[in-house]
PDB file of C-alpha atoms in Angstrom:
ATOM      1  CA  MET A 298     -23.922   9.629  28.760  1.00 72.00           C
ATOM      2  CA  PHE A 299     -24.215  13.426  28.719  1.00 78.00           C
ATOM      3  CA  LYS A 300     -20.439  13.664  28.318  1.00 80.00           C
ATOM      4  CA  THR A 301     -20.651  11.470  25.214  1.00 82.00           C
ATOM      5  CA  LEU A 302     -23.474  13.573  23.775  1.00 83.00           C
ATOM      6  CA  LYS A 303     -21.478  16.739  24.375  1.00 84.00           C
ATOM      7  CA  GLU A 304     -18.441  15.219  22.636  1.00 86.00           C
ATOM      8  CA  ASP A 305     -20.637  14.327  19.651  1.00 86.00           C
ATOM      9  CA  ILE A 306     -21.447  18.039  19.300  1.00 88.00           C
ATOM     10  CA  GLU A 307     -17.918  19.301  19.943  1.00 87.00           C
ATOM     11  CA  VAL A 308     -16.354  17.105  17.265  1.00 88.00           C
ATOM     12  CA  ILE A 309     -18.647  18.737  14.690  1.00 88.00           C
ATOM     13  CA  PHE A 310     -17.239  22.174  15.522  1.00 88.00           C
ATOM     14  CA  GLU A 311     -13.721  20.767  15.211  1.00 85.00           C
ATOM     15  CA  GLN A 312     -14.321  19.021  11.881  1.00 84.00           C
ATOM     16  CA  ASP A 313     -16.843  21.235  10.088  1.00 83.00           C
ATOM     17  CA  PRO A 314     -16.032  24.938   9.526  1.00 85.00           C
ATOM     18  CA  ALA A 315     -19.666  25.503   8.474  1.00 85.00           C
ATOM     19  CA  ALA A 316     -20.920  24.869  12.011  1.00 84.00           C
ATOM     20  CA  ARG A 317     -21.844  28.216  13.591  1.00 87.00           C
ATOM     21  CA  SER A 318     -23.825  27.578  16.766  1.00 89.00           C
ATOM     22  CA  TYR A 319     -24.906  24.808  19.099  1.00 88.00           C
ATOM     23  CA  LEU A 320     -28.551  25.391  18.195  1.00 91.00           C
ATOM     24  CA  GLU A 321     -27.822  25.041  14.479  1.00 89.00           C
ATOM     25  CA  VAL A 322     -25.839  21.842  15.014  1.00 88.00           C
ATOM     26  CA  ILE A 323     -28.423  20.234  17.288  1.00 89.00           C
ATOM     27  CA  LEU A 324     -31.380  21.062  15.037  1.00 91.00           C
ATOM     28  CA  THR A 325     -29.974  20.674  11.514  1.00 89.00           C
ATOM     29  CA  TYR A 326     -27.140  18.118  11.465  1.00 89.00           C
ATOM     30  CA  SER A 327     -28.569  14.788  10.295  1.00 90.00           C
ATOM     31  CA  GLY A 328     -25.337  12.966  11.108  1.00 89.00           C
ATOM     32  CA  LEU A 329     -25.670  14.011  14.742  1.00 91.00           C
ATOM     33  CA  HIS A 330     -29.310  12.937  14.822  1.00 92.00           C
ATOM     34  CA  ALA A 331     -28.389   9.531  13.388  1.00 92.00           C
ATOM     35  CA  ILE A 332     -25.618   9.011  15.955  1.00 93.00           C
ATOM     36  CA  TRP A 333     -27.840   9.976  18.887  1.00 92.00           C
ATOM     37  CA  ALA A 334     -30.631   7.716  17.639  1.00 93.00           C
ATOM     38  CA  HIS A 335     -28.120   4.906  17.287  1.00 93.00           C
ATOM     39  CA  ARG A 336     -26.825   5.331  20.821  1.00 93.00           C
ATOM     40  CA  ILE A 337     -30.385   4.868  22.112  1.00 93.00           C
ATOM     41  CA  ALA A 338     -31.064   1.946  19.765  1.00 94.00           C
ATOM     42  CA  HIS A 339     -27.776   0.260  20.645  1.00 94.00           C
ATOM     43  CA  ALA A 340     -28.496   0.504  24.374  1.00 93.00           C
ATOM     44  CA  LEU A 341     -31.847  -1.221  23.792  1.00 94.00           C
ATOM     45  CA  TYR A 342     -30.250  -3.776  21.467  1.00 93.00           C
ATOM     46  CA  LYS A 343     -27.748  -4.801  24.161  1.00 92.00           C
ATOM     47  CA  ARG A 344     -30.690  -5.386  26.509  1.00 93.00           C
ATOM     48  CA  LYS A 345     -32.291  -7.618  23.842  1.00 91.00           C
ATOM     49  CA  PHE A 346     -35.096  -5.214  22.937  1.00 93.00           C
ATOM     50  CA  TYR A 347     -34.346  -6.054  19.324  1.00 93.00           C
ATOM     51  CA  PHE A 348     -37.617  -4.945  17.743  1.00 95.00           C
ATOM     52  CA  ILE A 349     -37.730  -1.525  19.418  1.00 94.00           C
ATOM     53  CA  ALA A 350     -34.041  -0.985  18.650  1.00 94.00           C
ATOM     54  CA  ARG A 351     -34.548  -1.833  14.983  1.00 94.00           C
ATOM     55  CA  LEU A 352     -37.645   0.356  14.817  1.00 95.00           C
ATOM     56  CA  ILE A 353     -35.689   3.344  16.132  1.00 94.00           C
ATOM     57  CA  SER A 354     -32.917   2.743  13.600  1.00 93.00           C
ATOM     58  CA  GLN A 355     -35.424   2.605  10.725  1.00 94.00           C
ATOM     59  CA  ILE A 356     -37.187   5.772  11.844  1.00 94.00           C
ATOM     60  CA  SER A 357     -33.773   7.442  12.023  1.00 93.00           C
ATOM     61  CA  ARG A 358     -32.994   6.144   8.528  1.00 93.00           C
ATOM     62  CA  PHE A 359     -36.237   7.628   7.201  1.00 93.00           C
ATOM     63  CA  PHE A 360     -35.490  11.110   8.565  1.00 93.00           C
ATOM     64  CA  THR A 361     -31.702  11.247   8.098  1.00 91.00           C
ATOM     65  CA  GLY A 362     -30.897   9.002   5.122  1.00 91.00           C
ATOM     66  CA  ILE A 363     -28.320   7.243   7.306  1.00 92.00           C
ATOM     67  CA  GLU A 364     -28.748   3.572   8.155  1.00 93.00           C
ATOM     68  CA  ILE A 365     -26.926   2.277  11.225  1.00 93.00           C
ATOM     69  CA  HIS A 366     -27.814  -1.180  12.491  1.00 94.00           C
ATOM     70  CA  PRO A 367     -28.469  -1.040  16.254  1.00 93.00           C
ATOM     71  CA  GLY A 368     -25.964  -3.853  16.783  1.00 92.00           C
ATOM     72  CA  ALA A 369     -23.037  -1.784  15.460  1.00 92.00           C
ATOM     73  CA  LYS A 370     -20.516  -0.633  18.077  1.00 92.00           C
ATOM     74  CA  ILE A 371     -19.509   3.020  17.722  1.00 92.00           C
ATOM     75  CA  GLY A 372     -16.910   4.801  19.832  1.00 90.00           C
ATOM     76  CA  ARG A 373     -16.589   8.380  21.024  1.00 89.00           C
ATOM     77  CA  ARG A 374     -16.437  11.487  18.846  1.00 90.00           C
ATOM     78  CA  PHE A 375     -17.792   9.781  15.737  1.00 91.00           C
ATOM     79  CA  PHE A 376     -18.548  12.314  13.000  1.00 90.00           C
ATOM     80  CA  ILE A 377     -20.718  11.721   9.929  1.00 91.00           C
ATOM     81  CA  ASP A 378     -20.327  14.659   7.537  1.00 88.00           C
ATOM     82  CA  HIS A 379     -23.340  15.270   5.233  1.00 85.00           C
ATOM     83  CA  GLY A 380     -24.243  11.619   5.741  1.00 82.00           C
ATOM     84  CA  MET A 381     -26.817  10.809   3.064  1.00 89.00           C
ATOM     85  CA  GLY A 382     -26.476   7.189   1.959  1.00 90.00           C
ATOM     86  CA  VAL A 383     -24.203   6.035   4.794  1.00 92.00           C
ATOM     87  CA  VAL A 384     -24.763   2.366   5.722  1.00 93.00           C
ATOM     88  CA  ILE A 385     -23.187   0.687   8.774  1.00 93.00           C
ATOM     89  CA  GLY A 386     -23.719  -3.038   9.312  1.00 90.00           C
ATOM     90  CA  GLU A 387     -24.663  -5.033  12.396  1.00 89.00           C
ATOM     91  CA  THR A 388     -21.244  -6.380  13.422  1.00 91.00           C
ATOM     92  CA  CYS A 389     -19.316  -3.251  12.481  1.00 92.00           C
ATOM     93  CA  GLU A 390     -17.002  -1.876  15.172  1.00 92.00           C
ATOM     94  CA  ILE A 391     -15.889   1.751  15.014  1.00 92.00           C
ATOM     95  CA  GLY A 392     -13.244   3.239  17.304  1.00 90.00           C
ATOM     96  CA  ASP A 393     -12.826   6.788  18.617  1.00 90.00           C
ATOM     97  CA  ASN A 394     -12.357   9.959  16.539  1.00 90.00           C
ATOM     98  CA  VAL A 395     -13.529   8.389  13.269  1.00 91.00           C
ATOM     99  CA  THR A 396     -14.951  10.506  10.433  1.00 91.00           C
ATOM    100  CA  VAL A 397     -17.025   9.242   7.494  1.00 92.00           C
ATOM    101  CA  TYR A 398     -18.570  11.114   4.583  1.00 91.00           C
ATOM    102  CA  GLN A 399     -21.689  10.646   2.485  1.00 90.00           C
ATOM    103  CA  GLY A 400     -22.238   7.429   0.581  1.00 91.00           C
ATOM    104  CA  VAL A 401     -19.900   5.329   2.738  1.00 92.00           C
ATOM    105  CA  THR A 402     -20.789   1.657   3.208  1.00 92.00           C
ATOM    106  CA  LEU A 403     -19.340  -0.412   6.032  1.00 92.00           C
ATOM    107  CA  GLY A 404     -20.941  -3.669   4.971  1.00 89.00           C
ATOM    108  CA  GLY A 405     -20.624  -7.397   4.446  1.00 86.00           C
ATOM    109  CA  THR A 406     -19.788  -9.466   1.389  1.00 82.00           C
ATOM    110  CA  GLY A 407     -22.554 -12.074   1.564  1.00 75.00           C
ATOM    111  CA  LYS A 408     -24.728 -14.126   3.900  1.00 72.00           C
ATOM    112  CA  GLU A 409     -21.942 -15.352   6.158  1.00 74.00           C
ATOM    113  CA  LYS A 410     -22.639 -15.591   9.896  1.00 79.00           C
ATOM    114  CA  GLY A 411     -20.759 -14.111  12.830  1.00 83.00           C
ATOM    115  CA  LYS A 412     -18.408 -11.131  12.407  1.00 88.00           C
ATOM    116  CA  ARG A 413     -19.060 -10.086   8.825  1.00 89.00           C
ATOM    117  CA  HIS A 414     -18.570  -6.317   8.866  1.00 91.00           C
ATOM    118  CA  PRO A 415     -15.406  -4.231   9.166  1.00 92.00           C
ATOM    119  CA  THR A 416     -13.576  -3.000  12.246  1.00 92.00           C
ATOM    120  CA  ILE A 417     -12.484   0.638  11.983  1.00 92.00           C
ATOM    121  CA  LYS A 418      -9.758   1.563  14.445  1.00 92.00           C
ATOM    122  CA  ASP A 419      -9.222   4.983  16.083  1.00 90.00           C
ATOM    123  CA  ASN A 420      -8.599   8.200  14.139  1.00 90.00           C
ATOM    124  CA  CYS A 421      -9.601   6.889  10.702  1.00 91.00           C
ATOM    125  CA  LEU A 422     -11.136   8.896   7.877  1.00 90.00           C
ATOM    126  CA  ILE A 423     -13.346   7.286   5.219  1.00 91.00           C
ATOM    127  CA  SER A 424     -14.053   9.555   2.273  1.00 89.00           C
ATOM    128  CA  ALA A 425     -17.210   9.971   0.215  1.00 90.00           C
ATOM    129  CA  GLY A 426     -18.540   6.919  -1.583  1.00 89.00           C
ATOM    130  CA  ALA A 427     -15.969   4.485  -0.187  1.00 90.00           C
ATOM    131  CA  LYS A 428     -17.036   0.871   0.377  1.00 92.00           C
ATOM    132  CA  VAL A 429     -15.350  -1.151   3.115  1.00 91.00           C
ATOM    133  CA  LEU A 430     -16.659  -4.692   2.922  1.00 90.00           C
ATOM    134  CA  GLY A 431     -16.225  -7.872   4.936  1.00 88.00           C
ATOM    135  CA  SER A 432     -14.712  -8.781   8.274  1.00 89.00           C
ATOM    136  CA  ILE A 433     -11.564  -6.736   7.764  1.00 90.00           C
ATOM    137  CA  THR A 434      -9.673  -4.247   9.908  1.00 92.00           C
ATOM    138  CA  ILE A 435      -8.741  -0.679   9.007  1.00 91.00           C
ATOM    139  CA  GLY A 436      -5.728   0.223  11.147  1.00 90.00           C
ATOM    140  CA  GLU A 437      -5.336   3.313  13.302  1.00 90.00           C
ATOM    141  CA  ASN A 438      -4.834   6.716  11.629  1.00 90.00           C
ATOM    142  CA  SER A 439      -5.640   5.371   8.159  1.00 89.00           C
ATOM    143  CA  LYS A 440      -7.452   7.155   5.331  1.00 89.00           C
ATOM    144  CA  ILE A 441      -9.691   5.584   2.686  1.00 90.00           C
ATOM    145  CA  GLY A 442      -9.919   7.603  -0.540  1.00 87.00           C
ATOM    146  CA  ALA A 443     -13.204   8.645  -2.128  1.00 87.00           C
ATOM    147  CA  GLY A 444     -14.865   5.908  -4.177  1.00 87.00           C
ATOM    148  CA  SER A 445     -12.445   3.196  -3.057  1.00 88.00           C
ATOM    149  CA  VAL A 446     -13.566  -0.396  -2.540  1.00 90.00           C
ATOM    150  CA  VAL A 447     -11.618  -2.010   0.307  1.00 89.00           C
ATOM    151  CA  LEU A 448     -11.766  -5.804   0.663  1.00 89.00           C
ATOM    152  CA  LYS A 449      -8.563  -6.530   2.618  1.00 88.00           C
ATOM    153  CA  ASP A 450      -7.030  -5.445   5.920  1.00 89.00           C
ATOM    154  CA  VAL A 451      -5.346  -2.048   5.934  1.00 88.00           C
ATOM    155  CA  PRO A 452      -2.226  -1.535   8.108  1.00 89.00           C
ATOM    156  CA  PRO A 453      -2.111   1.409  10.551  1.00 89.00           C
ATOM    157  CA  ASN A 454      -1.059   4.840   9.265  1.00 89.00           C
ATOM    158  CA  SER A 455      -1.954   4.017   5.651  1.00 85.00           C
ATOM    159  CA  THR A 456      -3.739   5.709   2.766  1.00 86.00           C
ATOM    160  CA  VAL A 457      -5.835   3.529   0.446  1.00 87.00           C
ATOM    161  CA  VAL A 458      -7.243   4.417  -2.987  1.00 85.00           C
ATOM    162  CA  GLY A 459      -8.647   2.573  -5.981  1.00 82.00           C
ATOM    163  CA  ILE A 460     -10.854  -0.352  -6.967  1.00 81.00           C
ATOM    164  CA  PRO A 461      -9.907  -2.678  -5.456  1.00 78.00           C
ATOM    165  CA  GLY A 462      -8.349  -0.544  -2.738  1.00 75.00           C
ATOM    166  CA  ARG A 463      -4.561  -0.483  -2.590  1.00 79.00           C
ATOM    167  CA  VAL A 464      -2.255   1.012   0.016  1.00 79.00           C
ATOM    168  CA  VAL A 465      -0.407   3.912  -1.631  1.00 75.00           C
ATOM    169  CA  VAL A 466       1.058   5.569   1.479  1.00 67.00           C
ATOM    170  CA  ARG A 467       2.234   3.919   4.677  1.00 70.00           C
ATOM    171  CA  ASN A 468       3.769   5.800   7.610  1.00 66.00           C
ATOM    172  CA  GLY A 469       4.109   8.862   5.400  1.00 61.00           C
ATOM    173  CA  VAL A 470       6.043   7.026   2.664  1.00 58.00           C
ATOM    174  CA  LYS A 471       4.640   6.339  -0.808  1.00 56.00           C
ATOM    175  CA  VAL A 472       4.275   2.623  -1.436  1.00 54.00           C
ATOM    176  CA  LYS A 473       3.907   2.967  -5.195  1.00 51.00           C
ATOM    177  CA  LYS A 474       5.018   6.193  -6.818  1.00 43.00           C
ATOM    178  CA  ASP A 475       3.158   5.796 -10.104  1.00 44.00           C
ATOM    179  CA  LEU A 476      -0.304   5.475  -8.538  1.00 42.00           C
ATOM    180  CA  ASN A 477      -2.346   8.619  -7.977  1.00 46.00           C
ATOM    181  CA  HIS A 478      -5.971   9.760  -7.963  1.00 43.00           C
ATOM    182  CA  THR A 479      -5.946  10.369 -11.737  1.00 45.00           C
ATOM    183  CA  ASP A 480      -4.438   6.968 -12.540  1.00 52.00           C
ATOM    184  CA  LEU A 481      -6.392   4.440 -10.501  1.00 51.00           C
ATOM    185  CA  PRO A 482      -6.369   0.708 -11.229  1.00 53.00           C
ATOM    186  CA  ASP A 483      -9.040  -0.330 -13.757  1.00 60.00           C
ATOM    187  CA  PRO A 484      -9.371  -4.140 -13.859  1.00 62.00           C
ATOM    188  CA  VAL A 485     -12.028  -4.013 -16.607  1.00 70.00           C
ATOM    189  CA  ALA A 486      -9.834  -1.953 -18.918  1.00 74.00           C
ATOM    190  CA  ASP A 487      -6.841  -4.167 -18.119  1.00 76.00           C
ATOM    191  CA  ARG A 488      -8.830  -7.274 -19.040  1.00 81.00           C
ATOM    192  CA  LEU A 489     -10.036  -5.697 -22.295  1.00 86.00           C
ATOM    193  CA  LYS A 490      -6.435  -4.925 -23.224  1.00 88.00           C
ATOM    194  CA  GLU A 491      -5.504  -8.558 -22.568  1.00 89.00           C
ATOM    195  CA  LEU A 492      -8.369  -9.736 -24.787  1.00 91.00           C
ATOM    196  CA  GLU A 493      -7.319  -7.343 -27.550  1.00 92.00           C
ATOM    197  CA  ALA A 494      -3.791  -8.708 -27.374  1.00 91.00           C
ATOM    198  CA  GLU A 495      -5.118 -12.286 -27.577  1.00 92.00           C
ATOM    199  CA  ILE A 496      -7.282 -11.421 -30.590  1.00 93.00           C
ATOM    200  CA  GLU A 497      -4.362  -9.762 -32.361  1.00 91.00           C
ATOM    201  CA  LYS A 498      -2.211 -12.807 -31.682  1.00 91.00           C
ATOM    202  CA  LEU A 499      -4.884 -15.119 -33.151  1.00 91.00           C
ATOM    203  CA  ARG A 500      -5.216 -12.876 -36.208  1.00 91.00           C
ATOM    204  CA  ASN A 501      -1.487 -13.065 -36.842  1.00 89.00           C
ATOM    205  CA  GLU A 502      -1.528 -16.847 -36.505  1.00 88.00           C
ATOM    206  CA  ILE A 503      -4.480 -17.156 -38.926  1.00 89.00           C
ATOM    207  CA  ARG A 504      -2.750 -14.801 -41.351  1.00 86.00           C
ATOM    208  CA  ALA A 505       0.429 -16.894 -41.158  1.00 85.00           C
ATOM    209  CA  LEU A 506      -1.524 -20.087 -41.765  1.00 85.00           C
ATOM    210  CA  LYS A 507      -3.286 -18.608 -44.778  1.00 82.00           C
ATOM    211  CA  GLU A 508      -0.018 -17.384 -46.256  1.00 80.00           C
ATOM    212  CA  GLY A 509       1.548 -20.812 -45.697  1.00 75.00           C
ATOM    213  CA  LYS A 510      -1.411 -22.514 -47.383  1.00 69.00           C
ATOM    214  CA  VAL A 511      -1.186 -20.217 -50.410  1.00 62.00           C
ATOM    215  CA  GLN A 512       2.537 -20.903 -50.746  1.00 68.00           C
ATOM    216  CA  ASP A 513       1.907 -24.667 -50.566  1.00 65.00           C
ATOM    217  CA  GLU A 514      -0.734 -24.403 -53.278  1.00 65.00           C
ATOM    218  CA  GLN A 515       1.641 -22.415 -55.486  1.00 63.00           C
ATOM    219  CA  HIS A 516       4.402 -25.000 -55.036  1.00 65.00           C
ATOM    220  CA  SER A 517       1.909 -27.775 -55.875  1.00 65.00           C
ATOM    221  CA  ALA A 518       0.841 -25.970 -59.067  1.00 60.00           C
ATOM    222  CA  LEU A 519       4.482 -25.726 -60.194  1.00 59.00           C
TER     223      LEU A 519
END
């Protein structure tokens, strides 16, 4: 247990250049506090002390702004940077050497039973504001871009961006060259363009009908 706690501190020094001393990290890093509280709550949860485990998680949420359900399984060297607004669901499984940033949600998509939260494999990075939803798997060494919404499985060694999330890099090779962070998919805008095209088509048809009617009336008058 003490080895795990020490690794939780060491990974902060590796990942965060702002970390200056052990005392500073132990006393001021809310992500570390949330992880340590979760490790206690999870141990109680496994022994079926559900109420006490949930109480600890809610107290931790109050002080850190990070909500981790005591049922979630978290591996070694898990790092939450900044952390405010992070939510991790009950059946979520997180591997080793995973990093998440503020505003990340590892949640479900509804009221389904059983495994309803994501599985995050080893060495993944989930950027600020990303939402990973449902019983899906994020493969090893993958990166989720800031603000992305991921609803499907992600292969190992991939980079995902956009809403909905799309794989843009796999094994170091670009999957789609014309997709970048300044040109993300926008389904709402795409649908509006389709509606505009439909309206223009209807206008042309109405115009053609009116012109045909006028011509018929002119022929009838002659």
